[in-house]
Short mmCIF file of C-alpha atoms in Angstrom, two decimals:
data_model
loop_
_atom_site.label_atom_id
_atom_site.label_comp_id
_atom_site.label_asym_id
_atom_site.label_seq_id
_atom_site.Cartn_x
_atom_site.Cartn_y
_atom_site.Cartn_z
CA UNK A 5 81.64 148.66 143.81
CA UNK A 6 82.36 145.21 144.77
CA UNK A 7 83.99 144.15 148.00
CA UNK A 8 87.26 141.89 146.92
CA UNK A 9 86.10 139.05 149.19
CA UNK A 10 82.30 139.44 148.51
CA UNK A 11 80.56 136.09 148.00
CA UNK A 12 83.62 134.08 149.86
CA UNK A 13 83.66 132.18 152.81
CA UNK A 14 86.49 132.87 154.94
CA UNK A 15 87.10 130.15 158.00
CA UNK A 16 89.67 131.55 160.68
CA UNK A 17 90.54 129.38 163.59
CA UNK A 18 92.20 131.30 167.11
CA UNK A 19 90.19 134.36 165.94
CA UNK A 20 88.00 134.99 169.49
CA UNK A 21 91.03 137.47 170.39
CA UNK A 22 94.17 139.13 169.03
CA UNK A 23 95.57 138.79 165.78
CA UNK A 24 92.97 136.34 164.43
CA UNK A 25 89.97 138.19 165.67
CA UNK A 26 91.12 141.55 163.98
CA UNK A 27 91.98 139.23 160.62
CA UNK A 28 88.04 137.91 161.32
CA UNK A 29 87.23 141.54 161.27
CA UNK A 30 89.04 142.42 158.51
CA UNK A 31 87.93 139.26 156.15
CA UNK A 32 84.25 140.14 157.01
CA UNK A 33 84.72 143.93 155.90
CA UNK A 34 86.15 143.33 152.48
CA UNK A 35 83.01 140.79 152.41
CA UNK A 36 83.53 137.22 153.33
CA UNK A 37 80.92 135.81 155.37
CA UNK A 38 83.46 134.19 158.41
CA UNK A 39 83.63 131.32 160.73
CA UNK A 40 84.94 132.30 163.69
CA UNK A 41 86.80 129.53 165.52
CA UNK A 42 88.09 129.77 169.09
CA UNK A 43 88.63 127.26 171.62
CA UNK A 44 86.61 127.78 174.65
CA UNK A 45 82.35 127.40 175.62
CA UNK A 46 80.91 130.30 177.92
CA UNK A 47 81.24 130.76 180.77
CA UNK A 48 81.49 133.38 184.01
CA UNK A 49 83.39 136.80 184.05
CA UNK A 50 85.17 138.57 186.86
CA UNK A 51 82.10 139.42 188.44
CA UNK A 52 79.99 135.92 188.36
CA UNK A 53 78.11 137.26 185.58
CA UNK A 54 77.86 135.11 182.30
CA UNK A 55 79.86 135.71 179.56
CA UNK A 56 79.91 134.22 175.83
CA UNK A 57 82.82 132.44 174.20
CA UNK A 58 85.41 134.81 172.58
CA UNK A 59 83.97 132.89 169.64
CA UNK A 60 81.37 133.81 169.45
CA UNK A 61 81.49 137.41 170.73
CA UNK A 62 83.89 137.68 167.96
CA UNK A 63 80.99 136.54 165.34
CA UNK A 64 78.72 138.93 167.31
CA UNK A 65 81.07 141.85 166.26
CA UNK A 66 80.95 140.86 162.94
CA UNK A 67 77.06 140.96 162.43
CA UNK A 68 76.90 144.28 164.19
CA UNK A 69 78.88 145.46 161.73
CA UNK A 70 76.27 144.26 159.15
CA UNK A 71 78.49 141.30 158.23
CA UNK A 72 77.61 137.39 158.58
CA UNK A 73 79.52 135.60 160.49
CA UNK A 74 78.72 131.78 162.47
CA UNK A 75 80.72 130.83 165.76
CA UNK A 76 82.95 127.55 166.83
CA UNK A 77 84.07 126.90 169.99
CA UNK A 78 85.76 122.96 169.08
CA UNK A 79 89.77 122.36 169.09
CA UNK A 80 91.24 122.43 166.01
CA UNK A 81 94.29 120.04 167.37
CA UNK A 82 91.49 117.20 167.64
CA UNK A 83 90.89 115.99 163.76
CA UNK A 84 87.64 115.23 163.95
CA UNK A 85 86.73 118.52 165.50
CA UNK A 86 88.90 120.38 162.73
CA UNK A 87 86.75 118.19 159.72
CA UNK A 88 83.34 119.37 161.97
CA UNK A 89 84.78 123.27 161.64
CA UNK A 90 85.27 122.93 157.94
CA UNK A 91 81.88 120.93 157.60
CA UNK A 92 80.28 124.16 159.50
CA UNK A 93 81.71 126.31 156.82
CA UNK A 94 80.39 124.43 154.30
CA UNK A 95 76.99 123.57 155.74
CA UNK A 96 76.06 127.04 156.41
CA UNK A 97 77.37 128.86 153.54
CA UNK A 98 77.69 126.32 150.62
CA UNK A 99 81.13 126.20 149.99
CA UNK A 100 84.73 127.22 151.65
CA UNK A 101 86.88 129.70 149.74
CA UNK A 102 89.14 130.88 152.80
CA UNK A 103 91.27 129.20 155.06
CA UNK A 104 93.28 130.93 158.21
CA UNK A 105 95.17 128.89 160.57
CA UNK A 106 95.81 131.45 163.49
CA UNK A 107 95.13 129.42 166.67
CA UNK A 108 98.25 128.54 168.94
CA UNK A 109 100.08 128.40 172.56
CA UNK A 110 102.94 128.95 174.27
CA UNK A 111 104.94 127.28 176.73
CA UNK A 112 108.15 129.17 176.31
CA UNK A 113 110.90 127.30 178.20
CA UNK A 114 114.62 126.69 177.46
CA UNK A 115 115.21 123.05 175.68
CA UNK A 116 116.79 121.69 179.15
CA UNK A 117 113.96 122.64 181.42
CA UNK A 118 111.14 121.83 178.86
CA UNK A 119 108.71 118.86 179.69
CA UNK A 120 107.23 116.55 177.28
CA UNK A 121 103.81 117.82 177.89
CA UNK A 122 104.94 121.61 177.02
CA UNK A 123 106.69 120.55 173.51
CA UNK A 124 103.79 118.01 172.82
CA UNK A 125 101.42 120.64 173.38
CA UNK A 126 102.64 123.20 171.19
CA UNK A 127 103.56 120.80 168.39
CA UNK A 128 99.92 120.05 168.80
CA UNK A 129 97.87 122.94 168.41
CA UNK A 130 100.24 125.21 166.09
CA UNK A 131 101.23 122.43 163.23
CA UNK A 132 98.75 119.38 164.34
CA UNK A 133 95.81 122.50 164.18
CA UNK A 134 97.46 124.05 161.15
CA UNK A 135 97.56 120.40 158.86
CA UNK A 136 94.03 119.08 160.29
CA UNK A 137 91.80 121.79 158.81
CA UNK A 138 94.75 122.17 155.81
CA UNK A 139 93.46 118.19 155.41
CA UNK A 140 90.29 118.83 155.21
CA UNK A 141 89.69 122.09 153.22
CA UNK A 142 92.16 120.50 150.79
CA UNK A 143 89.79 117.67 150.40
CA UNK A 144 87.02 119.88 149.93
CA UNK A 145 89.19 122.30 146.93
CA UNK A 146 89.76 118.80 145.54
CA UNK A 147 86.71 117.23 145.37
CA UNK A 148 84.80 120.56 143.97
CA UNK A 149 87.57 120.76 140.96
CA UNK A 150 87.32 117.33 139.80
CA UNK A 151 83.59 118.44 140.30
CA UNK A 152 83.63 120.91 137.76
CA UNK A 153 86.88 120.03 135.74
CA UNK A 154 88.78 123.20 136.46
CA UNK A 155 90.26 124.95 139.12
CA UNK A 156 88.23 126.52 141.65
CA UNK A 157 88.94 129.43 143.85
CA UNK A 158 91.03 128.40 147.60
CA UNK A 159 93.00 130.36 149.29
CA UNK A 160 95.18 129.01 152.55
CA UNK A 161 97.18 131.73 154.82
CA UNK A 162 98.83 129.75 157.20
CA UNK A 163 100.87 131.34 160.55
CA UNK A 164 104.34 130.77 161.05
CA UNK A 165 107.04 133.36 163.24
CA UNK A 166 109.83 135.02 163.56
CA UNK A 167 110.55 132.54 166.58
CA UNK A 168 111.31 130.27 164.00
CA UNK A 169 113.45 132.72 161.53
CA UNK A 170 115.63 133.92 163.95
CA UNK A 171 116.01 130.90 166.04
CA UNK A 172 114.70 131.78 169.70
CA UNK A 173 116.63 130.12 172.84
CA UNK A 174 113.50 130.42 174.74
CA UNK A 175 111.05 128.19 172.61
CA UNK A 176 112.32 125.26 170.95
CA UNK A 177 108.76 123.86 170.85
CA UNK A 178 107.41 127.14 169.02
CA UNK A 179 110.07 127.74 166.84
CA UNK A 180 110.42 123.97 165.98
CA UNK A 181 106.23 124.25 165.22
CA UNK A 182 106.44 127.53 163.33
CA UNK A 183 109.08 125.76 160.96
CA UNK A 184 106.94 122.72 160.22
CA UNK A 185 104.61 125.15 159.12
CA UNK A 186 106.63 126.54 156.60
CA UNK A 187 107.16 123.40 155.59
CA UNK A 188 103.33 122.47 155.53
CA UNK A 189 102.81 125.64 153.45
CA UNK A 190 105.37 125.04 150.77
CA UNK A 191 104.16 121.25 150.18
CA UNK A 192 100.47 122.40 150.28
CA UNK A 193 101.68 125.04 147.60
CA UNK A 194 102.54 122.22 145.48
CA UNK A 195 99.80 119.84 146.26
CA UNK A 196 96.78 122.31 145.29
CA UNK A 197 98.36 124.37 143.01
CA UNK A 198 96.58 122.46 139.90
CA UNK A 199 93.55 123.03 141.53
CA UNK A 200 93.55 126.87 141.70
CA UNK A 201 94.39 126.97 145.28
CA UNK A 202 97.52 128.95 147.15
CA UNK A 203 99.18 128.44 150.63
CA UNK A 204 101.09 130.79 152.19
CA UNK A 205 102.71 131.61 155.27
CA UNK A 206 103.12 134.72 157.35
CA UNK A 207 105.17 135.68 160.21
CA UNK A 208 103.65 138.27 162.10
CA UNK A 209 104.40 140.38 165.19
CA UNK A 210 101.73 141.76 167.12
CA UNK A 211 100.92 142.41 170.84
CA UNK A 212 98.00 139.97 171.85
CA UNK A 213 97.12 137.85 175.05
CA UNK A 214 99.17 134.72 174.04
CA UNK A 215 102.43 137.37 173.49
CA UNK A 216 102.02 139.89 176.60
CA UNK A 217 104.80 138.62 178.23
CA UNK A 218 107.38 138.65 174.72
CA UNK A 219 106.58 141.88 174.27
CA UNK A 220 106.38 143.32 178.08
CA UNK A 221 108.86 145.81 177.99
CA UNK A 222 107.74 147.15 174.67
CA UNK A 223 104.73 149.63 175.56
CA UNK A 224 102.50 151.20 173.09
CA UNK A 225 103.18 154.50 172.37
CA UNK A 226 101.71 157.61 174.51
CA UNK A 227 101.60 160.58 172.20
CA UNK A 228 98.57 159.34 169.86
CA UNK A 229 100.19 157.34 167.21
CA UNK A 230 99.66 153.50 166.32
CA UNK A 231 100.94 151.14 168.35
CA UNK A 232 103.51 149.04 166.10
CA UNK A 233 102.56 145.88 167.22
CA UNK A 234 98.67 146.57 167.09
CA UNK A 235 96.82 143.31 165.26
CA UNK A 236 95.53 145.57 162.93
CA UNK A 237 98.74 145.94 161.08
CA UNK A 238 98.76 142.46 160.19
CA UNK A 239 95.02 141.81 159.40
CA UNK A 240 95.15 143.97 156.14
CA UNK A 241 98.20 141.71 154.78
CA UNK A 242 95.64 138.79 155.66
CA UNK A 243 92.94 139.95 153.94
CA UNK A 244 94.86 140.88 150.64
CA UNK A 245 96.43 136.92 150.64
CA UNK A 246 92.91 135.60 150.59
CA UNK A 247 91.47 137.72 148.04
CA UNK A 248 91.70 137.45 143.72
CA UNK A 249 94.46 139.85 143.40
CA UNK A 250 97.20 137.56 145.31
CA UNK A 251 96.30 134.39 142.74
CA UNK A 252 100.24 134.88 141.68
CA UNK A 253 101.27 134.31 145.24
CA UNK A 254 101.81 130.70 146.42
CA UNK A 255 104.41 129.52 148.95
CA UNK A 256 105.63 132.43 150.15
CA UNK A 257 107.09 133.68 153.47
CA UNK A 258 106.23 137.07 154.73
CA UNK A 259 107.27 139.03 157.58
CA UNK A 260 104.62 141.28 159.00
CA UNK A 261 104.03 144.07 161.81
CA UNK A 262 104.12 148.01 162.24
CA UNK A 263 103.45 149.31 158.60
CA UNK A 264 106.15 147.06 157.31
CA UNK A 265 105.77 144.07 154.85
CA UNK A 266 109.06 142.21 153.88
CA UNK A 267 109.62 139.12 151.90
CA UNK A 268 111.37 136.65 152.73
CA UNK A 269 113.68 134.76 150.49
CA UNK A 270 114.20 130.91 150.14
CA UNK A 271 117.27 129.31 151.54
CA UNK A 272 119.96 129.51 149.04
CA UNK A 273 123.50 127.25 148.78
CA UNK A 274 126.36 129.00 149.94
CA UNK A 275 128.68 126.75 149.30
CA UNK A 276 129.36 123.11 147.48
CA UNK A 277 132.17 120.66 147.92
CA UNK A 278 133.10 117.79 145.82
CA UNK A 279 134.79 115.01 147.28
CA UNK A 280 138.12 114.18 145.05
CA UNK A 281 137.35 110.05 145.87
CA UNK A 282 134.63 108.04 145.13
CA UNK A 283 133.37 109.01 149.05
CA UNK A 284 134.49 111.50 151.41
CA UNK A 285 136.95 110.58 154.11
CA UNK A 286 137.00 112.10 157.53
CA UNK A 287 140.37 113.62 156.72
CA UNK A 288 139.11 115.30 153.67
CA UNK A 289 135.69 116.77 155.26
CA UNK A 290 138.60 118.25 157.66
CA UNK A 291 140.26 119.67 155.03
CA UNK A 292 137.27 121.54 153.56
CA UNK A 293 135.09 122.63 155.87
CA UNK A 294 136.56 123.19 158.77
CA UNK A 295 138.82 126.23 156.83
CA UNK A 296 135.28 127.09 155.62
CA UNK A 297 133.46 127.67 158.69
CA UNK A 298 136.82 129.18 160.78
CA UNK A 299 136.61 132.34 157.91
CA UNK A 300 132.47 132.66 158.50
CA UNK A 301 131.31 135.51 161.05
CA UNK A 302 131.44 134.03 164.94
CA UNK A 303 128.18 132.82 166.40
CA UNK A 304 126.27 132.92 162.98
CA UNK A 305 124.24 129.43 161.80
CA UNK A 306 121.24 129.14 159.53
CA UNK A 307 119.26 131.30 161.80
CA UNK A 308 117.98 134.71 160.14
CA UNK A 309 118.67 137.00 163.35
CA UNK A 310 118.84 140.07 160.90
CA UNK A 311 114.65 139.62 160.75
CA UNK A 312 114.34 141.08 164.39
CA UNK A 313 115.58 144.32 163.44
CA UNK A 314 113.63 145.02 160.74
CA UNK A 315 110.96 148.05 160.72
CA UNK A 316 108.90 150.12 159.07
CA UNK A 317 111.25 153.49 158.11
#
């Protein structure tokens, strides 16, 4: 029987550890042959004895497990790096099919304290990485459908977060990142619909390197079962969003960890007014919203906070 992802190349960048190595892992065993793209060359471990890039340790795995797999070690923040990662795709196995944009950073800080370097940075590798190999694999989904007049087969799952539903104090620069993603999903949803091609977005919660301090005082369980935030609950979710099956999903939302999907709906108007001039006045704006707002729950803006309790029953 045919693997769901046999014959497909899957490219996912921030995949030498955590959450996008064990999606890596999981593409390559429903059959992709994978890029595996991490920032970082070899180098020396603990002891002074050489060690490879996660990269391509993480491509390693794969072919042990009898899969094919090729390794990158460039930055997808730098766009000519990100157009070299897609080229590798393409270049070594004819074509891309899969697209994963995993790789990211954290400089959690509260908005008053934060430098310029720490938001620049973020905004740089999460939604800088995310659109320059969107840019590129879209060019490539483009230029093969005009190719053979018809759509061809692209998938895009793109990485977005909670941080961003629920609004967290502690990291403008993430959440503010994690929402232009969304926001680079839906338009890319649009954009390459026609050409058989769907983007969607994931917010997933999983206990890796870059998150070891967000998730400190949350230990794994002792008595055997899963761990709830293991990467391995959100690879499978991954892996289904690239393959045939998901062609009816396209920019989506979808909250991820512990055994639990959830779906998350698009914003929705709560309420309209109509001004009873040909403009609104200060006075009447007064009038209307302010009554509005003083009968809404205390505390409670556009922010989702409700997400952060959900969990698998």
């Amino acid at each position: 029987m045919a693997q769901p992802l046999e014959g497909l190349t899957a490219l996912v960048t921030g995949a030498g550890r955590g959450l996008g190595r064990a999606e890596a892992l999981e593409l390559a065993r429903l059959g992709a042959r994978v890029v595996v793209n991490d920032f970082g060359q070899s180098g020396r471990d603990g002891s002074g004895a050489a060690s490879a890039a996660p990269a391509e340790e993480a491509a390693e795995a794969i072919r042990a497990a009898g899969g094919q797999a090729v390794a990158h070690t460039g930055d997808v923040a730098d766009h000519q790096q990100a157009g070299e990662l897609v080229q590798l795709a393409i270049d070594t196995y004819g074509r891309l099919d899969i697209l994963v944009n995993n790789a990211g950073i954290l400089r959690d800080r509260m908005v008053f304290s934060m430098t310029e370097d720490e938001w620049d940075s973020v905004i740089r590798v999460h939604l800088k990485g995310h659109f320059n190999t969107t840019h590129f694999a879209a060019a490539h989904w483009r230029t093969r459908s005009k190719e053979a007049g018809s759509p061809v087969f692209g998938r895009i799952v793109n990485t977005s977060s909670e941080a961003f539903l629920a609004g967290s104090a502690g990291q403008p620069n993430y959440a503010a990142a994690k929402g232009g993603i969304v926001g680079l999903t839906t338009s890319t949803a649009l954009a390459l619909a026609k050409y058989g091609v769907t983007a969607n977005a994931i917010c997933p919660r999983a206990r890796t390197r870059m998150t070891e301090d967000v998730f400190a005082g949350l230990a794994a369980p002792e008595d055997g079962r899963p761990d709830p935030l293991a990467p391995e609950h959100v690879a499978p979710l991954v892996g289904y969003l690239a393959s045939p099956a998901a062609s009816g999903i396209n920019g989506q939302l979808l909250v991820v960890h512990g055994g639990m999907v959830a779906i998350a709906e698009r914003p929705r108007i709560a309420a309209k007014f109509d001004t009873a001039q040909d403009v609104f006045s200060y006075e009447e704006l007064d009038g209307l919203l302010t009554p509005y707002y003083a009968g809404r729950p205390p505390h409670e803006t556009f922010a989702a906070a409700e997400v952060l309790g959900l969990k698998h029953d």
